[in-house]
mmCIF file of C-alpha atoms in Angstrom:
data_model
loop_
_atom_site.group_PDB
_atom_site.id
_atom_site.type_symbol
_atom_site.label_atom_id
_atom_site.label_comp_id
_atom_site.label_asym_id
_atom_site.label_seq_id
_atom_site.Cartn_x
_atom_site.Cartn_y
_atom_site.Cartn_z
ATOM 1 C CA UNK V 184 30.982 170.846 -42.601
ATOM 2 C CA UNK V 185 30.371 174.305 -44.115
ATOM 3 C CA UNK V 186 27.603 172.898 -46.301
ATOM 4 C CA UNK V 187 25.915 171.380 -43.279
ATOM 5 C CA UNK V 188 26.225 174.629 -41.304
ATOM 6 C CA UNK V 189 24.870 176.613 -44.258
ATOM 7 C CA UNK V 190 21.911 174.244 -44.545
ATOM 8 C CA UNK V 191 21.101 174.626 -40.840
ATOM 9 C CA UNK V 192 21.312 178.443 -41.040
ATOM 10 C CA UNK V 193 19.019 178.587 -44.079
ATOM 11 C CA UNK V 194 16.529 176.218 -42.410
ATOM 12 C CA UNK V 195 16.423 178.377 -39.271
ATOM 13 C CA UNK V 196 15.867 181.538 -41.330
ATOM 14 C CA UNK V 197 12.998 179.905 -43.242
ATOM 15 C CA UNK V 198 11.410 178.752 -39.993
ATOM 16 C CA UNK V 199 11.620 182.300 -38.551
ATOM 17 C CA UNK V 200 9.965 183.781 -41.654
ATOM 18 C CA UNK V 201 7.243 181.125 -41.525
ATOM 19 C CA UNK V 202 6.534 181.835 -37.867
ATOM 20 C CA UNK V 203 6.430 185.598 -38.504
ATOM 21 C CA UNK V 204 3.997 185.071 -41.337
ATOM 22 C CA UNK V 205 1.774 182.925 -39.120
ATOM 23 C CA UNK V 206 1.794 185.548 -36.348
ATOM 24 C CA UNK V 207 0.946 188.324 -38.818
ATOM 25 C CA UNK V 208 -1.897 186.259 -40.264
ATOM 26 C CA UNK V 209 -3.266 185.492 -36.781
ATOM 27 C CA UNK V 210 -3.099 189.173 -35.808
ATOM 28 C CA UNK V 211 -4.908 190.090 -38.991
ATOM 29 C CA UNK V 212 -7.624 187.572 -38.179
ATOM 30 C CA UNK V 213 -7.922 188.615 -34.552
ATOM 31 C CA UNK V 214 -8.236 192.281 -35.526
ATOM 32 C CA UNK V 215 -11.517 191.374 -37.194
ATOM 33 C CA UNK V 216 -12.529 188.705 -34.627
ATOM 34 C CA UNK V 217 -14.949 186.961 -36.931
ATOM 35 C CA UNK V 218 -15.762 183.370 -36.005
ATOM 36 C CA UNK V 219 -16.956 180.964 -38.687
ATOM 37 C CA UNK V 220 -19.021 177.838 -38.112
ATOM 38 C CA UNK V 221 -20.939 175.850 -40.696
ATOM 39 C CA UNK V 222 -20.584 178.676 -43.242
ATOM 40 C CA UNK V 223 -22.352 181.149 -40.944
ATOM 41 C CA UNK V 224 -20.429 184.285 -39.978
ATOM 42 C CA UNK V 225 -20.821 185.692 -36.473
ATOM 43 C CA UNK V 226 -19.767 189.305 -36.051
ATOM 44 C CA UNK V 227 -19.101 190.567 -32.500
ATOM 45 C CA UNK V 228 -20.879 193.875 -31.901
ATOM 46 C CA UNK V 229 -17.664 195.773 -31.129
ATOM 47 C CA UNK V 230 -16.178 194.821 -34.515
ATOM 48 C CA UNK V 231 -19.039 195.858 -36.778
ATOM 49 C CA UNK V 232 -18.018 198.317 -39.469
ATOM 50 C CA UNK V 233 -19.342 199.324 -42.864
ATOM 51 C CA UNK V 234 -17.619 196.394 -44.576
ATOM 52 C CA UNK V 235 -19.037 193.910 -42.087
ATOM 53 C CA UNK V 236 -22.598 194.984 -42.918
ATOM 54 C CA UNK V 237 -22.381 192.793 -46.023
ATOM 55 C CA UNK V 238 -21.367 189.720 -44.042
ATOM 56 C CA UNK V 239 -23.392 187.072 -42.280
ATOM 57 C CA UNK V 240 -25.514 184.547 -44.193
ATOM 58 C CA UNK V 241 -26.601 186.928 -46.940
ATOM 59 C CA UNK V 242 -29.780 186.006 -48.789
ATOM 60 C CA UNK V 243 -29.837 186.067 -52.601
ATOM 61 C CA UNK V 244 -31.341 189.090 -54.320
ATOM 62 C CA UNK V 245 -35.088 189.063 -54.998
ATOM 63 C CA UNK V 246 -34.674 188.211 -58.717
ATOM 64 C CA UNK V 247 -32.417 185.322 -57.701
ATOM 65 C CA UNK V 248 -34.904 184.107 -55.091
ATOM 66 C CA UNK V 249 -37.687 184.201 -57.687
ATOM 67 C CA UNK V 250 -35.785 181.651 -59.807
ATOM 68 C CA UNK V 251 -35.711 179.028 -57.032
ATOM 69 C CA UNK V 252 -38.134 176.124 -56.865
ATOM 70 C CA UNK V 253 -40.260 175.511 -53.766
ATOM 71 C CA UNK V 254 -37.814 173.008 -52.224
ATOM 72 C CA UNK V 255 -34.903 175.432 -52.620
ATOM 73 C CA UNK V 256 -36.947 178.294 -51.172
ATOM 74 C CA UNK V 257 -38.001 176.174 -48.190
ATOM 75 C CA UNK V 258 -34.433 175.066 -47.476
ATOM 76 C CA UNK V 259 -33.187 178.644 -47.754
ATOM 77 C CA UNK V 260 -35.914 179.996 -45.477
ATOM 78 C CA UNK V 261 -35.373 177.444 -42.696
ATOM 79 C CA UNK V 262 -31.601 177.831 -42.903
ATOM 80 C CA UNK V 263 -31.898 181.604 -42.621
ATOM 81 C CA UNK V 264 -34.275 181.812 -39.662
ATOM 82 C CA UNK V 265 -32.421 179.118 -37.701
ATOM 83 C CA UNK V 266 -28.953 180.729 -37.711
ATOM 84 C CA UNK V 267 -27.531 183.858 -36.128
ATOM 85 C CA UNK V 268 -25.571 186.561 -37.948
ATOM 86 C CA UNK V 269 -24.238 188.797 -35.192
ATOM 87 C CA UNK V 270 -23.308 187.881 -31.645
ATOM 88 C CA UNK V 271 -24.848 189.377 -28.520
ATOM 89 C CA UNK V 272 -22.532 189.013 -25.541
ATOM 90 C CA UNK V 273 -25.197 189.641 -22.907
ATOM 91 C CA UNK V 274 -28.742 188.423 -23.535
ATOM 92 C CA UNK V 275 -31.483 188.760 -20.954
ATOM 93 C CA UNK V 276 -34.739 186.849 -20.803
ATOM 94 C CA UNK V 277 -37.562 189.262 -20.111
ATOM 95 C CA UNK V 278 -40.790 187.743 -18.837
ATOM 96 C CA UNK V 279 -41.716 184.107 -18.363
ATOM 97 C CA UNK V 280 -39.211 181.346 -19.011
ATOM 98 C CA UNK V 281 -41.902 179.509 -20.964
ATOM 99 C CA UNK V 282 -43.971 180.931 -23.809
ATOM 100 C CA UNK V 283 -44.514 184.637 -23.203
ATOM 101 C CA UNK V 284 -40.961 185.663 -22.407
ATOM 102 C CA UNK V 285 -38.559 187.197 -24.941
ATOM 103 C CA UNK V 286 -34.814 187.757 -25.173
ATOM 104 C CA UNK V 287 -33.322 191.252 -25.286
ATOM 105 C CA UNK V 288 -29.711 192.077 -26.113
ATOM 106 C CA UNK V 289 -28.130 193.989 -23.245
ATOM 107 C CA UNK V 290 -24.847 194.815 -25.017
ATOM 108 C CA UNK V 291 -23.862 198.482 -24.495
ATOM 109 C CA UNK V 292 -24.448 199.530 -28.122
ATOM 110 C CA UNK V 293 -28.074 198.370 -28.192
ATOM 111 C CA UNK V 294 -29.105 198.215 -24.532
ATOM 112 C CA UNK V 295 -32.305 200.191 -23.771
ATOM 113 C CA UNK V 296 -31.267 203.314 -21.887
ATOM 114 C CA UNK V 297 -33.667 205.590 -20.012
ATOM 115 C CA UNK V 298 -35.582 207.360 -21.438
ATOM 116 C CA UNK V 299 -36.398 204.331 -23.585
ATOM 117 C CA UNK V 300 -39.441 203.178 -25.516
ATOM 118 C CA UNK V 301 -40.887 199.689 -26.081
ATOM 119 C CA UNK V 302 -43.809 198.638 -28.289
ATOM 120 C CA UNK V 303 -45.254 195.178 -27.581
ATOM 121 C CA UNK V 304 -47.834 193.758 -30.011
ATOM 122 C CA UNK V 305 -49.664 190.556 -29.066
ATOM 123 C CA UNK V 306 -50.206 190.246 -25.307
ATOM 124 C CA UNK V 307 -52.818 187.489 -24.932
ATOM 125 C CA UNK V 308 -53.304 188.453 -21.253
ATOM 126 C CA UNK V 309 -49.598 187.879 -20.496
ATOM 127 C CA UNK V 310 -47.845 191.109 -19.494
ATOM 128 C CA UNK V 311 -44.735 189.371 -18.123
ATOM 129 C CA UNK V 312 -42.418 190.694 -20.865
ATOM 130 C CA UNK V 313 -43.816 194.211 -20.684
ATOM 131 C CA UNK V 314 -43.734 194.318 -16.881
ATOM 132 C CA UNK V 315 -40.145 193.095 -16.644
ATOM 133 C CA UNK V 316 -38.962 195.547 -19.316
ATOM 134 C CA UNK V 317 -40.534 198.299 -17.225
ATOM 135 C CA UNK V 318 -38.876 197.069 -14.016
ATOM 136 C CA UNK V 319 -35.456 196.397 -15.545
ATOM 137 C CA UNK V 320 -35.032 199.418 -17.809
ATOM 138 C CA UNK V 321 -37.726 201.884 -16.601
ATOM 139 C CA UNK V 322 -38.832 202.220 -20.230
ATOM 140 C CA UNK V 323 -42.106 203.688 -21.439
ATOM 141 C CA UNK V 324 -44.032 200.572 -22.516
ATOM 142 C CA UNK V 325 -46.997 200.467 -24.890
ATOM 143 C CA UNK V 326 -48.804 197.114 -25.018
ATOM 144 C CA UNK V 327 -51.247 196.363 -27.850
ATOM 145 C CA UNK V 328 -53.873 193.643 -28.250
ATOM 146 C CA UNK V 329 -57.442 194.061 -29.550
ATOM 147 C CA UNK V 330 -58.435 190.457 -28.820
ATOM 148 C CA UNK V 331 -58.517 190.617 -25.010
ATOM 149 C CA UNK V 332 -61.853 192.439 -24.664
ATOM 150 C CA UNK V 333 -60.325 195.022 -22.327
ATOM 151 C CA UNK V 334 -60.451 198.813 -22.769
ATOM 152 C CA UNK V 335 -57.407 201.060 -22.942
ATOM 153 C CA UNK V 336 -55.947 201.426 -19.462
ATOM 154 C CA UNK V 337 -52.758 202.066 -17.525
ATOM 155 C CA UNK V 338 -51.496 198.603 -16.610
ATOM 156 C CA UNK V 339 -48.613 199.846 -14.455
ATOM 157 C CA UNK V 340 -46.430 202.845 -13.696
ATOM 158 C CA UNK V 341 -44.640 202.537 -17.029
ATOM 159 C CA UNK V 342 -47.052 200.321 -19.006
ATOM 160 C CA UNK V 343 -49.984 201.614 -21.075
ATOM 161 C CA UNK V 344 -52.375 199.077 -22.645
ATOM 162 C CA UNK V 345 -54.103 199.811 -25.958
ATOM 163 C CA UNK V 346 -57.016 197.758 -27.263
ATOM 164 C CA UNK V 347 -55.634 198.117 -30.768
ATOM 165 C CA UNK V 348 -54.171 195.737 -33.331
ATOM 166 C CA UNK V 349 -51.276 196.037 -35.764
ATOM 167 C CA UNK V 350 -52.228 195.758 -39.443
ATOM 168 C CA UNK V 351 -51.303 196.880 -42.939
ATOM 169 C CA UNK V 352 -54.369 199.179 -42.962
ATOM 170 C CA UNK V 353 -56.295 201.550 -40.708
ATOM 171 C CA UNK V 354 -59.835 200.515 -39.830
ATOM 172 C CA UNK V 355 -61.782 197.552 -38.465
ATOM 173 C CA UNK V 356 -60.851 193.907 -38.830
ATOM 174 C CA UNK V 357 -63.296 191.164 -39.824
ATOM 175 C CA UNK V 358 -63.843 190.688 -36.071
ATOM 176 C CA UNK V 359 -64.523 194.423 -35.703
ATOM 177 C CA UNK V 360 -61.266 195.030 -33.844
ATOM 178 C CA UNK V 361 -59.674 198.474 -34.288
ATOM 179 C CA UNK V 362 -56.481 198.169 -36.367
ATOM 180 C CA UNK V 363 -53.711 200.577 -37.394
ATOM 181 C CA UNK V 364 -50.406 200.535 -39.213
ATOM 182 C CA UNK V 365 -47.213 200.981 -37.201
ATOM 183 C CA UNK V 366 -46.600 204.345 -38.855
ATOM 184 C CA UNK V 367 -50.045 205.621 -37.817
ATOM 185 C CA UNK V 368 -49.665 204.274 -34.285
ATOM 186 C CA UNK V 369 -46.351 206.065 -33.919
ATOM 187 C CA UNK V 370 -47.895 209.251 -35.258
ATOM 188 C CA UNK V 371 -50.902 209.061 -32.916
ATOM 189 C CA UNK V 372 -48.596 208.567 -29.902
ATOM 190 C CA UNK V 373 -46.238 211.315 -31.089
ATOM 191 C CA UNK V 374 -43.365 208.818 -31.482
ATOM 192 C CA UNK V 375 -42.538 209.399 -35.145
ATOM 193 C CA UNK V 376 -39.043 210.673 -34.375
ATOM 194 C CA UNK V 377 -38.549 208.771 -31.119
ATOM 195 C CA UNK V 378 -36.309 205.715 -31.129
ATOM 196 C CA UNK V 379 -38.132 202.483 -30.340
ATOM 197 C CA UNK V 380 -35.560 200.540 -28.343
ATOM 198 C CA UNK V 381 -37.436 197.227 -28.596
ATOM 199 C CA UNK V 382 -40.290 196.385 -30.968
ATOM 200 C CA UNK V 383 -41.904 193.027 -30.157
ATOM 201 C CA UNK V 384 -44.460 191.556 -32.555
ATOM 202 C CA UNK V 385 -46.377 188.275 -32.173
ATOM 203 C CA UNK V 386 -49.524 188.481 -34.295
ATOM 204 C CA UNK V 387 -50.154 184.883 -35.428
ATOM 205 C CA UNK V 388 -49.342 184.811 -39.165
ATOM 206 C CA UNK V 389 -50.513 188.378 -39.867
ATOM 207 C CA UNK V 390 -46.831 189.376 -39.966
ATOM 208 C CA UNK V 391 -46.617 188.450 -43.660
ATOM 209 C CA UNK V 392 -49.119 191.210 -44.505
ATOM 210 C CA UNK V 393 -47.957 193.699 -41.866
ATOM 211 C CA UNK V 394 -44.164 193.587 -42.258
ATOM 212 C CA UNK V 395 -44.101 194.637 -45.941
ATOM 213 C CA UNK V 396 -46.187 197.705 -45.081
ATOM 214 C CA UNK V 397 -43.898 198.543 -42.140
ATOM 215 C CA UNK V 398 -40.882 198.338 -44.446
ATOM 216 C CA UNK V 399 -42.509 200.297 -47.287
ATOM 217 C CA UNK V 400 -43.686 203.106 -44.981
ATOM 218 C CA UNK V 401 -40.255 203.343 -43.321
ATOM 219 C CA UNK V 402 -41.856 202.765 -39.917
ATOM 220 C CA UNK V 403 -38.759 200.790 -38.827
ATOM 221 C CA UNK V 404 -36.353 203.659 -39.517
ATOM 222 C CA UNK V 405 -35.313 204.103 -35.869
ATOM 223 C CA UNK V 406 -36.087 200.743 -34.259
ATOM 224 C CA UNK V 407 -33.038 199.304 -32.474
ATOM 225 C CA UNK V 408 -34.152 195.763 -31.579
ATOM 226 C CA UNK V 409 -36.878 194.032 -33.571
ATOM 227 C CA UNK V 410 -38.070 190.740 -32.049
ATOM 228 C CA UNK V 411 -40.950 188.761 -33.481
ATOM 229 C CA UNK V 412 -42.452 185.352 -34.154
ATOM 230 C CA UNK V 413 -42.928 184.190 -37.732
ATOM 231 C CA UNK V 414 -45.382 181.472 -38.715
ATOM 232 C CA UNK V 415 -44.598 180.155 -42.183
ATOM 233 C CA UNK V 416 -47.727 178.032 -41.798
ATOM 234 C CA UNK V 417 -50.171 177.209 -39.012
ATOM 235 C CA UNK V 418 -51.002 173.880 -40.653
ATOM 236 C CA UNK V 419 -49.037 170.650 -40.271
ATOM 237 C CA UNK V 420 -47.847 170.748 -43.891
ATOM 238 C CA UNK V 421 -45.240 172.630 -45.919
ATOM 239 C CA UNK V 422 -46.118 176.189 -46.877
ATOM 240 C CA UNK V 423 -46.896 177.122 -50.465
ATOM 241 C CA UNK V 424 -44.126 178.467 -52.682
ATOM 242 C CA UNK V 425 -45.681 181.937 -52.714
ATOM 243 C CA UNK V 426 -45.526 182.049 -48.902
ATOM 244 C CA UNK V 427 -41.845 181.121 -48.864
ATOM 245 C CA UNK V 428 -41.151 183.758 -51.505
ATOM 246 C CA UNK V 429 -42.934 186.457 -49.483
ATOM 247 C CA UNK V 430 -41.027 185.484 -46.337
ATOM 248 C CA UNK V 431 -37.644 185.503 -48.072
ATOM 249 C CA UNK V 432 -38.409 188.888 -49.642
ATOM 250 C CA UNK V 433 -39.199 190.312 -46.204
ATOM 251 C CA UNK V 434 -36.006 188.957 -44.651
ATOM 252 C CA UNK V 435 -33.986 190.305 -47.571
ATOM 253 C CA UNK V 436 -35.571 193.738 -47.037
ATOM 254 C CA UNK V 437 -34.799 193.609 -43.304
ATOM 255 C CA UNK V 438 -31.211 192.666 -44.117
ATOM 256 C CA UNK V 439 -30.945 195.632 -46.487
ATOM 257 C CA UNK V 440 -32.276 197.882 -43.700
ATOM 258 C CA UNK V 441 -29.362 196.775 -41.512
ATOM 259 C CA UNK V 442 -31.062 194.185 -39.290
ATOM 260 C CA UNK V 443 -29.127 191.060 -38.288
ATOM 261 C CA UNK V 444 -30.270 188.008 -36.318
ATOM 262 C CA UNK V 445 -28.643 187.735 -32.882
ATOM 263 C CA UNK V 446 -30.816 184.904 -31.550
ATOM 264 C CA UNK V 447 -33.423 182.502 -32.865
ATOM 265 C CA UNK V 448 -35.670 179.907 -31.261
ATOM 266 C CA UNK V 449 -37.787 177.105 -32.704
ATOM 267 C CA UNK V 450 -41.287 176.956 -31.236
ATOM 268 C CA UNK V 451 -41.728 173.336 -30.178
ATOM 269 C CA UNK V 452 -45.504 173.473 -30.609
ATOM 270 C CA UNK V 453 -45.278 173.946 -34.373
ATOM 271 C CA UNK V 454 -43.430 170.784 -35.432
ATOM 272 C CA UNK V 455 -44.562 168.938 -38.556
ATOM 273 C CA UNK V 456 -43.215 166.331 -40.968
ATOM 274 C CA UNK V 457 -41.956 168.148 -44.055
ATOM 275 C CA UNK V 458 -42.423 166.333 -47.355
ATOM 276 C CA UNK V 459 -40.073 168.791 -49.025
ATOM 277 C CA UNK V 460 -37.224 168.042 -46.603
ATOM 278 C CA UNK V 461 -38.108 164.467 -45.693
ATOM 279 C CA UNK V 462 -37.706 165.279 -42.005
ATOM 280 C CA UNK V 463 -39.349 167.083 -39.112
ATOM 281 C CA UNK V 464 -39.392 170.870 -39.182
ATOM 282 C CA UNK V 465 -40.988 173.647 -37.182
ATOM 283 C CA UNK V 466 -43.164 176.270 -38.842
ATOM 284 C CA UNK V 467 -42.864 178.855 -36.038
ATOM 285 C CA UNK V 468 -39.683 180.700 -35.119
ATOM 286 C CA UNK V 469 -39.007 183.489 -32.655
ATOM 287 C CA UNK V 470 -36.456 185.707 -34.392
ATOM 288 C CA UNK V 471 -34.436 188.380 -32.593
ATOM 289 C CA UNK V 472 -32.805 191.094 -34.684
ATOM 290 C CA UNK V 473 -30.810 194.214 -33.969
ATOM 291 C CA UNK V 474 -30.073 197.124 -36.269
ATOM 292 C CA UNK V 475 -26.314 197.231 -36.759
ATOM 293 C CA UNK V 476 -25.871 199.087 -40.083
#
């Protein structure tokens, strides 16, 4: 009888210790509140700390990327731009629901707060994003597009239009459009030390030349939300290896600058049959990043 009682007591004690250990482990997990799905780590904004800056679908280093073959680079690129790294609890669609509108994160840490500043490159006669940002947040909006054939003008109470393009140089394009770097545009508008709350860029494949210059010149040093469309190719075939390498280098640099993807969208008009993957892919992605580190 004593042996049986002793066995029961020991069993109960072991169960209590096991339950305590489980509770401690769960509390430890919940204190970090990191959710994992398909090997991608989502970090809630409120829980971001210095250690968490190294989390979230980290790309290989540039020397490591250089060693990959074209199929590996392509797979890595599409995996990276199609997954999020940090969660935004409150996203708002600014502008049209169809092409022309863009998401903005409205979480308290990154929400545009008056006085706020927005740069919007690539208008194509659609001011819906710019107008709604002005109405919603009362930000100072600067809209840029040299292709519309319209002179500089005040589009609205908070929106100024510039017939000017974004480039990696200062001068005239092959179409004789005036072009400037982001650093020079900020300087000319006296915004060098002003935070840009949202920087939107949609410049039809020119991003691969422009983004490296923006990074090198430190023109992104105080940009909170960086939203843009990337076009790995505008043809219905896989991009060349050099293009994938350039793109991965840029995303690695943005990661090192503290930018994390909070939303991504495949452009349905850019689908093609990939020979590298043996399946359909899209070559155009709208990528939404916020600076968290």
